[in-house]
Amino acid sequence: MVRQLRVSYVLFIAGLLLTGCVDRTELNELAITTATGIDGHKGDWINTYQIIIPSAMTTGSGGTSSGASQSAVHTFSTHGKTLRETVTKSSLEYPRKLYFAQNNILVIGKKAAEQGIEEIIDIYLRNLDSRETVKVFIANGEARNFLKKLVPPEKIPGQALEKIIERDSKLGSIYPAISMYEFISKISSDSAAGVPEISLEGSEPEKLESVDVFKETSAKNKLKLSGLSIFQKDKRVGFLNEKESIGVSWLNNQIKNTTINYVDGNVTSAFLIRKAKVKVTPIKNLNHYYLNVDVKATGDLLSASSQREMKDMQSIGQLQMQAAEMIKLQIQEGWKALQQKNIDLIGVGNKIHHKYPKDWKKIKETWPEEFANMDIKIGVKMKLARPGLFEKSFNELLK
């Protein structure tokens, strides 16, 4: 009797394991999506998918497979009244099931961003297949055109974009990366959000759609980060250029590594900022507020054209003042741009809300005007950790 029960139990467990394989999808039946692009507006959407071709991943030279000239990705678009319908329609023309677990890049067309992306955000919050860690970009044009472009030397354009934004975040800090989760958090609060914008440069950008681009030593066309799109709620409402964006990066305490240059007549200096800590505090002054910005930065001297001896502490102090002056100017440039656009991209409203909750209720409705009239006080402490090995500038040594 006991033996019969054991046999029945084993058969029961085996039955459960076997039923778990019914809906199994083989790897060769999946379309691994590395990047997606969205164009259009509510009721009329175009979804573009960049699919990895595994057979083309084993390469000979450049970005082509060792047997034939073949791109490592295939791109196609679907059209529908809703974003969910566009995904469903992919089965009408593509032989494999779309698989979004490896999708790291979302590119949104500029027109779509300006008309509102509420539906895009909603699908990312509701759909289990969508990743909230996906990096978001705005295309200066239509997203589907950007996803067709190859980015030498990388074989997979989506991964190339991800690497570009990561390197800028680590080395330049001009256009910090933003994930869908971070984007949603910012626009659903009392502040705005900045999203890196990409553009195509060159007279013949269509050549980037051919694997022949990998055979060239220097591409005449390129895809690059070109600005920062500003979002208020779910709509794109403005744009910051490179100088303005770096100033906002300082105010958002997002500087990791960046290079600053000082030029005054014949005196030029270049500094590498290796570490920076920025504290931004709104302070109440009677019935108004001003912004106190405290910056502590450490860096190295990259070059200097002056004839001062570098071993002289007074000279080092002057170099530190030069670097501090440039940091202050960069911050002022970003702050001025935000005030002119009446957009709180650095979360001052959130800080006032937490620090002065009762006051925030009174000024919330008129916050854009209050923000535009705020004064700013900037204090910068710059420490030059390594002024270099030479005691004098190379210019002087040549003499």
C-alpha positions as a Markdown table, in Angstrom:
| # | Residue | x | y | z |
|---|---|---|---|---|
| 1 | Met | 0.0 | 0.0 | 0.0 |
| 2 | Val | 2.8 | 2.4 | 0.9 |
| 3 | Arg | 4.6 | 1.5 | -2.2 |
| 4 | Gln | 1.5 | 2.3 | -4.3 |
| 5 | Leu | 1.2 | 5.7 | -2.7 |
| 6 | Arg | 4.9 | 6.4 | -3.4 |
| 7 | Val | 4.5 | 5.5 | -7.1 |
| 8 | Ser | 1.3 | 7.6 | -7.3 |
| 9 | Tyr | 3.1 | 10.6 | -5.7 |
| 10 | Val | 6.0 | 10.3 | -8.1 |
| 11 | Leu | 3.7 | 10.1 | -11.1 |
| 12 | Phe | 1.8 | 13.2 | -9.8 |
| 13 | Ile | 5.0 | 15.2 | -9.5 |
| 14 | Ala | 6.2 | 14.1 | -12.9 |
| 15 | Gly | 2.8 | 15.2 | -14.4 |
| 16 | Leu | 3.2 | 18.7 | -12.9 |
| 17 | Leu | 6.7 | 19.0 | -14.3 |
| 18 | Leu | 5.6 | 17.9 | -17.8 |
| 19 | Thr | 2.7 | 20.3 | -17.9 |
| 20 | Gly | 5.1 | 23.2 | -17.2 |
| 21 | Cys | 6.8 | 22.7 | -20.6 |
| 22 | Val | 3.7 | 23.2 | -22.7 |
| 23 | Asp | 4.1 | 27.0 | -23.1 |
| 24 | Arg | 7.9 | 26.8 | -23.5 |
| 25 | Thr | 9.4 | 29.1 | -26.2 |
| 26 | Glu | 12.6 | 28.0 | -27.8 |
| 27 | Leu | 15.4 | 30.6 | -28.1 |
| 28 | Asn | 15.4 | 30.3 | -31.9 |
| 29 | Glu | 11.7 | 31.4 | -31.9 |
| 30 | Leu | 12.4 | 34.7 | -30.1 |
| 31 | Ala | 13.1 | 38.1 | -31.6 |
| 32 | Ile | 15.6 | 39.6 | -29.1 |
| 33 | Thr | 14.8 | 43.4 | -29.2 |
| 34 | Thr | 17.8 | 45.6 | -28.3 |
| 35 | Ala | 16.1 | 49.0 | -28.9 |
| 36 | Thr | 12.6 | 50.4 | -29.6 |
| 37 | Gly | 11.4 | 53.7 | -31.1 |
| 38 | Ile | 8.0 | 55.3 | -30.9 |
| 39 | Asp | 6.5 | 58.0 | -33.2 |
| 40 | Gly | 3.0 | 59.4 | -33.6 |
| 41 | His | 0.3 | 60.4 | -31.2 |
| 42 | Lys | -2.7 | 59.1 | -29.3 |
| 43 | Gly | -4.8 | 57.1 | -31.7 |
| 44 | Asp | -2.0 | 56.8 | -34.3 |
| 45 | Trp | 1.2 | 55.2 | -33.2 |
| 46 | Ile | 4.2 | 53.7 | -35.1 |
| 47 | Asn | 6.4 | 51.3 | -33.1 |
| 48 | Thr | 9.9 | 50.4 | -34.4 |
| 49 | Tyr | 11.9 | 47.4 | -33.2 |
| 50 | Gln | 15.6 | 46.8 | -33.5 |
| 51 | Ile | 16.1 | 43.0 | -33.5 |
| 52 | Ile | 19.4 | 41.2 | -33.0 |
| 53 | Ile | 20.4 | 38.6 | -35.7 |
| 54 | Pro | 22.4 | 36.0 | -33.8 |
| 55 | Ser | 23.9 | 34.4 | -37.0 |
| 56 | Ala | 25.5 | 37.8 | -37.8 |
| 57 | Met | 27.1 | 38.2 | -34.3 |
| 58 | Thr | 30.1 | 36.0 | -35.2 |
| 59 | Thr | 32.1 | 38.5 | -37.3 |
| 60 | Gly | 35.1 | 38.5 | -39.5 |
| 61 | Ser | 36.2 | 42.1 | -39.9 |
| 62 | Gly | 34.3 | 45.3 | -39.1 |
| 63 | Gly | 30.6 | 44.8 | -38.4 |
| 64 | Thr | 29.8 | 42.1 | -41.0 |
| 65 | Ser | 29.6 | 38.4 | -40.7 |
| 66 | Ser | 32.5 | 36.3 | -41.8 |
| 67 | Gly | 30.6 | 34.7 | -44.7 |
| 68 | Ala | 28.6 | 37.6 | -46.1 |
| 69 | Ser | 27.9 | 41.2 | -45.6 |
| 70 | Gln | 25.1 | 41.2 | -43.1 |
| 71 | Ser | 23.9 | 43.6 | -40.5 |
| 72 | Ala | 23.8 | 42.4 | -36.9 |
| 73 | Val | 20.4 | 43.9 | -36.5 |
| 74 | His | 17.1 | 44.0 | -38.4 |
| 75 | Thr | 14.7 | 46.9 | -38.0 |
| 76 | Phe | 11.0 | 47.0 | -38.8 |
| 77 | Ser | 8.0 | 49.1 | -37.8 |
| 78 | Thr | 4.3 | 48.4 | -37.1 |
| 79 | His | 1.3 | 50.8 | -37.1 |
| 80 | Gly | -1.7 | 50.8 | -34.8 |
| 81 | Lys | -4.3 | 52.9 | -32.9 |
| 82 | Thr | -2.7 | 51.9 | -29.6 |
| 83 | Leu | 0.8 | 50.9 | -28.6 |
| 84 | Arg | -0.4 | 47.5 | -27.6 |
| 85 | Glu | -1.9 | 47.0 | -31.0 |
| 86 | Thr | 1.4 | 47.9 | -32.7 |
| 87 | Val | 3.1 | 45.1 | -30.8 |
| 88 | Thr | 0.3 | 42.6 | -31.6 |
| 89 | Lys | 0.6 | 43.5 | -35.3 |
| 90 | Ser | 4.2 | 42.4 | -35.3 |
| 91 | Ser | 3.0 | 38.8 | -35.6 |
| 92 | Leu | 1.6 | 39.6 | -39.1 |
| 93 | Glu | 5.0 | 40.3 | -40.6 |
| 94 | Tyr | 7.7 | 38.9 | -38.3 |
| 95 | Pro | 8.2 | 35.2 | -37.9 |
| 96 | Arg | 9.4 | 35.4 | -34.3 |
| 97 | Lys | 7.9 | 36.5 | -31.0 |
| 98 | Leu | 9.2 | 39.9 | -29.8 |
| 99 | Tyr | 11.3 | 39.5 | -26.6 |
| 100 | Phe | 11.9 | 42.7 | -24.7 |
| 101 | Ala | 14.0 | 41.5 | -21.7 |
| 102 | Gln | 17.2 | 42.8 | -23.4 |
| 103 | Asn | 15.7 | 46.1 | -24.6 |
| 104 | Asn | 17.8 | 48.8 | -23.0 |
| 105 | Ile | 17.0 | 51.8 | -25.2 |
| 106 | Leu | 13.8 | 53.7 | -25.9 |
| 107 | Val | 13.9 | 56.5 | -28.6 |
| 108 | Ile | 10.9 | 58.8 | -28.8 |
| 109 | Gly | 10.4 | 61.0 | -31.8 |
| 110 | Lys | 10.4 | 64.8 | -31.2 |
| 111 | Lys | 6.8 | 65.3 | -32.5 |
| 112 | Ala | 5.5 | 62.5 | -30.3 |
| 113 | Ala | 7.3 | 64.0 | -27.3 |
| 114 | Glu | 5.8 | 67.4 | -27.9 |
| 115 | Gln | 2.2 | 66.1 | -28.3 |
| 116 | Gly | 2.4 | 64.0 | -25.1 |
| 117 | Ile | 3.7 | 60.6 | -24.1 |
| 118 | Glu | 1.2 | 59.7 | -21.4 |
| 119 | Glu | 0.3 | 56.4 | -23.3 |
| 120 | Ile | 3.9 | 55.5 | -23.6 |
| 121 | Ile | 4.5 | 55.9 | -19.8 |
| 122 | Asp | 1.2 | 54.0 | -19.1 |
| 123 | Ile | 2.3 | 51.0 | -21.1 |
| 124 | Tyr | 5.6 | 50.8 | -19.3 |
| 125 | Leu | 3.9 | 50.9 | -15.9 |
| 126 | Arg | 1.3 | 48.3 | -16.8 |
| 127 | Asn | 3.2 | 45.9 | -19.1 |
| 128 | Leu | 5.3 | 43.2 | -17.4 |
| 129 | Asp | 7.5 | 42.8 | -20.5 |
| 130 | Ser | 8.6 | 46.4 | -20.4 |
| 131 | Arg | 11.7 | 47.4 | -18.4 |
| 132 | Glu | 11.5 | 50.5 | -16.3 |
| 133 | Thr | 15.3 | 50.6 | -16.3 |
| 134 | Val | 15.4 | 51.3 | -20.1 |
| 135 | Lys | 17.4 | 54.4 | -21.0 |
| 136 | Val | 15.2 | 57.1 | -22.7 |
| 137 | Phe | 16.3 | 59.3 | -25.6 |
| 138 | Ile | 14.5 | 61.9 | -27.7 |
| 139 | Ala | 15.2 | 61.9 | -31.4 |
| 140 | Asn | 15.6 | 65.2 | -33.3 |
| 141 | Gly | 13.3 | 63.8 | -36.0 |
| 142 | Glu | 11.5 | 60.5 | -36.2 |
| 143 | Ala | 12.6 | 57.7 | -34.0 |
| 144 | Arg | 12.2 | 55.0 | -36.7 |
| 145 | Asn | 14.8 | 56.7 | -38.8 |
| 146 | Phe | 17.4 | 56.7 | -36.0 |
| 147 | Leu | 16.9 | 53.0 | -35.2 |
| 148 | Lys | 17.9 | 52.2 | -38.8 |
| 149 | Lys | 21.4 | 53.8 | -38.4 |
| 150 | Leu | 24.5 | 51.8 | -37.7 |
| 151 | Val | 27.0 | 53.3 | -35.2 |
| 152 | Pro | 30.6 | 52.1 | -36.0 |
| 153 | Pro | 32.5 | 50.4 | -34.6 |
| 154 | Glu | 29.7 | 48.7 | -32.6 |
| 155 | Lys | 27.6 | 46.1 | -34.4 |
| 156 | Ile | 24.4 | 46.7 | -32.4 |
| 157 | Pro | 23.3 | 50.4 | -32.6 |
| 158 | Gly | 21.1 | 50.1 | -29.4 |
| 159 | Gln | 24.1 | 49.0 | -27.4 |
| 160 | Ala | 26.2 | 51.7 | -29.0 |
| 161 | Leu | 23.8 | 54.4 | -27.8 |
| 162 | Glu | 23.8 | 53.0 | -24.3 |
| 163 | Lys | 27.7 | 53.1 | -24.2 |
| 164 | Ile | 27.8 | 56.6 | -25.5 |
| 165 | Ile | 25.5 | 57.9 | -22.8 |
| 166 | Glu | 27.3 | 56.0 | -20.1 |
| 167 | Arg | 30.7 | 57.3 | -21.2 |
| 168 | Asp | 29.3 | 60.9 | -21.3 |
| 169 | Ser | 27.9 | 60.4 | -17.8 |
| 170 | Lys | 31.2 | 59.2 | -16.5 |
| 171 | Leu | 33.6 | 61.5 | -18.4 |
| 172 | Gly | 31.8 | 64.6 | -19.5 |
| 173 | Ser | 28.6 | 64.8 | -17.3 |
| 174 | Ile | 27.0 | 67.0 | -20.0 |
| 175 | Tyr | 23.9 | 64.9 | -20.7 |
| 176 | Pro | 23.3 | 62.5 | -17.8 |
| 177 | Ala | 21.5 | 59.3 | -18.7 |
| 178 | Ile | 17.9 | 58.9 | -17.4 |
| 179 | Ser | 15.9 | 55.7 | -17.1 |
| 180 | Met | 12.2 | 55.4 | -17.6 |
| 181 | Tyr | 11.7 | 54.9 | -13.8 |
| 182 | Glu | 13.7 | 58.1 | -13.0 |
| 183 | Phe | 11.8 | 60.0 | -15.8 |
| 184 | Ile | 8.4 | 59.0 | -14.4 |
| 185 | Ser | 9.5 | 59.9 | -10.9 |
| 186 | Lys | 10.5 | 63.4 | -11.9 |
| 187 | Ile | 7.6 | 64.4 | -14.1 |
| 188 | Ser | 5.1 | 63.1 | -11.5 |
| 189 | Ser | 6.5 | 65.4 | -8.9 |
| 190 | Asp | 6.8 | 69.2 | -8.6 |
| 191 | Ser | 9.8 | 69.4 | -10.9 |
| 192 | Ala | 10.6 | 68.7 | -14.6 |
| 193 | Ala | 12.8 | 66.1 | -16.3 |
| 194 | Gly | 15.7 | 66.3 | -18.7 |
| 195 | Val | 16.1 | 63.7 | -21.4 |
| 196 | Pro | 19.2 | 63.4 | -23.7 |
| 197 | Glu | 18.5 | 64.3 | -27.3 |
| 198 | Ile | 20.2 | 62.6 | -30.3 |
| 199 | Ser | 20.8 | 64.1 | -33.8 |
| 200 | Leu | 22.2 | 62.9 | -37.1 |
| 201 | Glu | 25.0 | 64.9 | -38.6 |
| 202 | Gly | 26.3 | 64.7 | -42.2 |
| 203 | Ser | 25.1 | 65.3 | -45.7 |
| 204 | Glu | 24.3 | 61.7 | -46.4 |
| 205 | Pro | 22.9 | 60.1 | -43.2 |
| 206 | Glu | 21.2 | 57.3 | -45.2 |
| 207 | Lys | 24.7 | 55.7 | -45.7 |
| 208 | Leu | 24.6 | 54.7 | -42.0 |
| 209 | Glu | 21.9 | 52.1 | -43.0 |
| 210 | Ser | 24.4 | 50.0 | -44.9 |
| 211 | Val | 27.1 | 47.7 | -43.5 |
| 212 | Asp | 29.4 | 49.3 | -46.0 |
| 213 | Val | 30.0 | 52.0 | -43.4 |
| 214 | Phe | 32.1 | 49.5 | -41.5 |
| 215 | Lys | 34.5 | 49.4 | -44.4 |
| 216 | Glu | 35.3 | 53.1 | -44.1 |
| 217 | Thr | 38.1 | 54.5 | -41.9 |
| 218 | Ser | 36.1 | 57.6 | -41.2 |
| 219 | Ala | 32.3 | 57.9 | -41.5 |
| 220 | Lys | 31.1 | 61.2 | -43.0 |
| 221 | Asn | 27.9 | 60.9 | -41.1 |
| 222 | Lys | 27.3 | 60.2 | -37.4 |
| 223 | Leu | 24.8 | 60.0 | -34.7 |
| 224 | Lys | 25.6 | 62.0 | -31.6 |
| 225 | Leu | 24.2 | 63.5 | -28.4 |
| 226 | Ser | 23.2 | 67.1 | -29.2 |
| 227 | Gly | 21.1 | 68.5 | -26.4 |
| 228 | Leu | 18.8 | 68.1 | -23.5 |
| 229 | Ser | 15.0 | 67.9 | -24.0 |
| 230 | Ile | 13.0 | 69.3 | -21.1 |
| 231 | Phe | 9.7 | 67.7 | -20.1 |
| 232 | Gln | 7.0 | 69.3 | -18.0 |
| 233 | Lys | 4.6 | 66.5 | -17.0 |
| 234 | Asp | 4.3 | 64.3 | -20.2 |
| 235 | Lys | 5.2 | 66.8 | -22.8 |
| 236 | Arg | 8.5 | 68.2 | -24.2 |
| 237 | Val | 8.4 | 71.9 | -23.6 |
| 238 | Gly | 12.0 | 73.1 | -24.2 |
| 239 | Phe | 15.6 | 72.4 | -25.0 |
| 240 | Leu | 19.0 | 73.1 | -23.4 |
| 241 | Asn | 22.3 | 73.3 | -25.4 |
| 242 | Glu | 25.6 | 71.9 | -24.2 |
| 243 | Lys | 26.6 | 74.9 | -22.1 |
| 244 | Glu | 23.3 | 75.2 | -20.4 |
| 245 | Ser | 23.0 | 71.5 | -19.8 |
| 246 | Ile | 26.4 | 71.2 | -18.0 |
| 247 | Gly | 25.3 | 74.0 | -15.7 |
| 248 | Val | 22.2 | 72.0 | -14.9 |
| 249 | Ser | 24.4 | 69.0 | -14.2 |
| 250 | Trp | 26.2 | 71.0 | -11.6 |
| 251 | Leu | 23.0 | 72.1 | -10.0 |
| 252 | Asn | 21.7 | 68.5 | -10.0 |
| 253 | Asn | 24.9 | 67.2 | -8.4 |
| 254 | Gln | 25.5 | 65.0 | -11.4 |
| 255 | Ile | 29.1 | 65.9 | -12.1 |
| 256 | Lys | 31.4 | 62.8 | -12.0 |
| 257 | Asn | 34.2 | 63.8 | -14.4 |
| 258 | Thr | 34.4 | 66.8 | -16.6 |
| 259 | Thr | 36.9 | 69.2 | -18.1 |
| 260 | Ile | 36.7 | 73.0 | -17.7 |
| 261 | Asn | 38.8 | 75.6 | -19.5 |
| 262 | Tyr | 39.8 | 79.1 | -18.4 |
| 263 | Val | 40.7 | 81.7 | -21.0 |
| 264 | Asp | 41.7 | 85.3 | -20.2 |
| 265 | Gly | 43.8 | 87.0 | -22.8 |
| 266 | Asn | 47.0 | 85.1 | -23.2 |
| 267 | Val | 46.4 | 83.1 | -20.1 |
| 268 | Thr | 44.7 | 79.7 | -20.6 |
| 269 | Ser | 44.3 | 76.8 | -18.2 |
| 270 | Ala | 42.5 | 73.4 | -18.4 |
| 271 | Phe | 41.3 | 71.5 | -15.4 |
| 272 | Leu | 39.9 | 68.0 | -15.0 |
| 273 | Ile | 37.2 | 67.8 | -12.3 |
| 274 | Arg | 37.5 | 64.4 | -10.7 |
| 275 | Lys | 35.2 | 64.8 | -7.8 |
| 276 | Ala | 32.4 | 67.3 | -7.0 |
| 277 | Lys | 29.7 | 67.6 | -4.4 |
| 278 | Val | 27.0 | 70.2 | -4.8 |
| 279 | Lys | 24.4 | 71.1 | -2.2 |
| 280 | Val | 21.5 | 73.2 | -3.4 |
| 281 | Thr | 19.3 | 74.8 | -0.6 |
| 282 | Pro | 16.3 | 77.1 | -1.0 |
| 283 | Ile | 16.3 | 79.7 | 1.8 |
| 284 | Lys | 13.4 | 81.8 | 2.8 |
| 285 | Asn | 14.0 | 85.5 | 2.9 |
| 286 | Leu | 10.9 | 87.4 | 4.2 |
| 287 | Asn | 8.2 | 86.3 | 1.7 |
| 288 | His | 10.5 | 85.2 | -1.1 |
| 289 | Tyr | 13.2 | 82.6 | -1.6 |
| 290 | Tyr | 16.7 | 82.5 | -2.9 |
| 291 | Leu | 18.9 | 79.6 | -3.9 |
| 292 | Asn | 22.1 | 78.8 | -2.0 |
| 293 | Val | 24.5 | 76.7 | -4.0 |
| 294 | Asp | 27.6 | 75.2 | -2.2 |
| 295 | Val | 30.2 | 73.5 | -4.4 |
| 296 | Lys | 33.2 | 71.5 | -3.3 |
| 297 | Ala | 35.3 | 70.2 | -6.1 |
| 298 | Thr | 38.6 | 68.4 | -6.5 |
| 299 | Gly | 40.6 | 68.2 | -9.7 |
| 300 | Asp | 43.9 | 68.2 | -11.6 |
| 301 | Leu | 45.6 | 70.8 | -13.7 |
| 302 | Leu | 45.8 | 69.5 | -17.3 |
| 303 | Ser | 47.5 | 72.5 | -18.9 |
| 304 | Ala | 48.6 | 76.0 | -18.3 |
| 305 | Ser | 50.1 | 78.7 | -20.5 |
| 306 | Ser | 51.2 | 81.2 | -17.8 |
| 307 | Gln | 54.8 | 81.6 | -16.7 |
| 308 | Arg | 54.1 | 81.3 | -13.0 |
| 309 | Glu | 56.1 | 78.7 | -11.2 |
| 310 | Met | 53.8 | 75.8 | -10.2 |
| 311 | Lys | 55.6 | 75.2 | -6.9 |
| 312 | Asp | 54.5 | 78.6 | -5.7 |
| 313 | Met | 51.5 | 78.3 | -3.4 |
| 314 | Gln | 50.2 | 81.7 | -4.5 |
| 315 | Ser | 50.2 | 80.5 | -8.1 |
| 316 | Ile | 48.3 | 77.3 | -7.2 |
| 317 | Gly | 45.8 | 79.4 | -5.3 |
| 318 | Gln | 45.3 | 81.6 | -8.4 |
| 319 | Leu | 44.7 | 78.4 | -10.5 |
| 320 | Gln | 42.2 | 77.2 | -8.1 |
| 321 | Met | 40.4 | 80.6 | -8.3 |
| 322 | Gln | 40.4 | 80.3 | -12.1 |
| 323 | Ala | 38.7 | 76.8 | -11.9 |
| 324 | Ala | 36.2 | 78.0 | -9.3 |
| 325 | Glu | 35.3 | 81.0 | -11.5 |
| 326 | Met | 34.6 | 78.8 | -14.5 |
| 327 | Ile | 32.5 | 76.4 | -12.4 |
| 328 | Lys | 30.5 | 79.4 | -11.1 |
| 329 | Leu | 30.0 | 80.7 | -14.7 |
| 330 | Gln | 28.8 | 77.3 | -15.9 |
| 331 | Ile | 26.2 | 77.1 | -13.0 |
| 332 | Gln | 25.0 | 80.6 | -13.8 |
| 333 | Glu | 24.6 | 79.7 | -17.4 |
| 334 | Gly | 22.3 | 76.7 | -16.6 |
| 335 | Trp | 20.4 | 78.7 | -13.9 |
| 336 | Lys | 19.8 | 81.6 | -16.3 |
| 337 | Ala | 18.4 | 79.2 | -19.0 |
| 338 | Leu | 16.0 | 77.5 | -16.5 |
| 339 | Gln | 14.7 | 80.9 | -15.3 |
| 340 | Gln | 14.2 | 82.2 | -18.8 |
| 341 | Lys | 12.2 | 79.1 | -19.7 |
| 342 | Asn | 10.4 | 79.1 | -16.3 |
| 343 | Ile | 11.1 | 75.4 | -15.8 |
| 344 | Asp | 12.3 | 73.9 | -12.5 |
| 345 | Leu | 14.6 | 71.1 | -13.8 |
| 346 | Ile | 16.6 | 70.9 | -10.6 |
| 347 | Gly | 13.8 | 70.2 | -8.1 |
| 348 | Val | 13.8 | 73.4 | -6.2 |
| 349 | Gly | 10.0 | 73.1 | -5.8 |
| 350 | Asn | 10.4 | 69.7 | -4.2 |
| 351 | Lys | 13.0 | 71.0 | -1.8 |
| 352 | Ile | 10.7 | 73.9 | -0.7 |
| 353 | His | 7.8 | 71.4 | -0.4 |
| 354 | His | 9.8 | 69.3 | 2.0 |
| 355 | Lys | 11.4 | 72.2 | 3.9 |
| 356 | Tyr | 8.5 | 74.6 | 4.1 |
| 357 | Pro | 5.3 | 72.4 | 3.5 |
| 358 | Lys | 2.9 | 75.1 | 4.7 |
| 359 | Asp | 4.5 | 77.8 | 2.5 |
| 360 | Trp | 4.4 | 75.5 | -0.5 |
| 361 | Lys | 0.6 | 75.3 | -0.4 |
| 362 | Lys | 0.5 | 79.1 | -0.7 |
| 363 | Ile | 3.0 | 79.4 | -3.6 |
| 364 | Lys | 2.3 | 76.2 | -5.5 |
| 365 | Glu | -0.1 | 77.9 | -8.0 |
| 366 | Thr | 2.3 | 80.8 | -8.7 |
| 367 | Trp | 5.5 | 78.7 | -8.5 |
| 368 | Pro | 6.7 | 79.4 | -12.1 |
| 369 | Glu | 6.7 | 83.1 | -11.4 |
| 370 | Glu | 8.4 | 82.7 | -8.0 |
| 371 | Phe | 11.0 | 80.4 | -9.6 |
| 372 | Ala | 11.7 | 82.9 | -12.4 |
| 373 | Asn | 12.4 | 85.7 | -9.9 |
| 374 | Met | 14.6 | 83.8 | -7.4 |
| 375 | Asp | 18.1 | 85.0 | -6.8 |
| 376 | Ile | 21.0 | 82.6 | -6.6 |
| 377 | Lys | 24.1 | 82.7 | -4.4 |
| 378 | Ile | 27.0 | 80.4 | -5.5 |
| 379 | Gly | 30.0 | 79.5 | -3.4 |
| 380 | Val | 32.8 | 77.3 | -4.9 |
| 381 | Lys | 35.7 | 75.7 | -3.1 |
| 382 | Met | 38.1 | 74.2 | -5.6 |
| 383 | Lys | 41.1 | 72.1 | -4.5 |
| 384 | Leu | 43.8 | 71.4 | -7.0 |
| 385 | Ala | 45.0 | 68.0 | -6.0 |
| 386 | Arg | 47.7 | 67.5 | -8.6 |
| 387 | Pro | 49.1 | 70.6 | -10.4 |
| 388 | Gly | 51.4 | 68.5 | -12.5 |
| 389 | Leu | 55.1 | 67.4 | -12.5 |
| 390 | Phe | 56.5 | 70.5 | -14.2 |
| 391 | Glu | 57.3 | 73.5 | -12.0 |
| 392 | Lys | 56.9 | 75.8 | -14.9 |
| 393 | Ser | 54.8 | 75.9 | -18.0 |
| 394 | Phe | 56.2 | 74.1 | -21.1 |
| 395 | Asn | 55.9 | 77.4 | -22.9 |
| 396 | Glu | 58.5 | 78.9 | -20.6 |
| 397 | Leu | 60.8 | 75.9 | -20.9 |
| 398 | Leu | 60.9 | 76.3 | -24.6 |
| 399 | Lys | 62.5 | 79.7 | -24.1 |
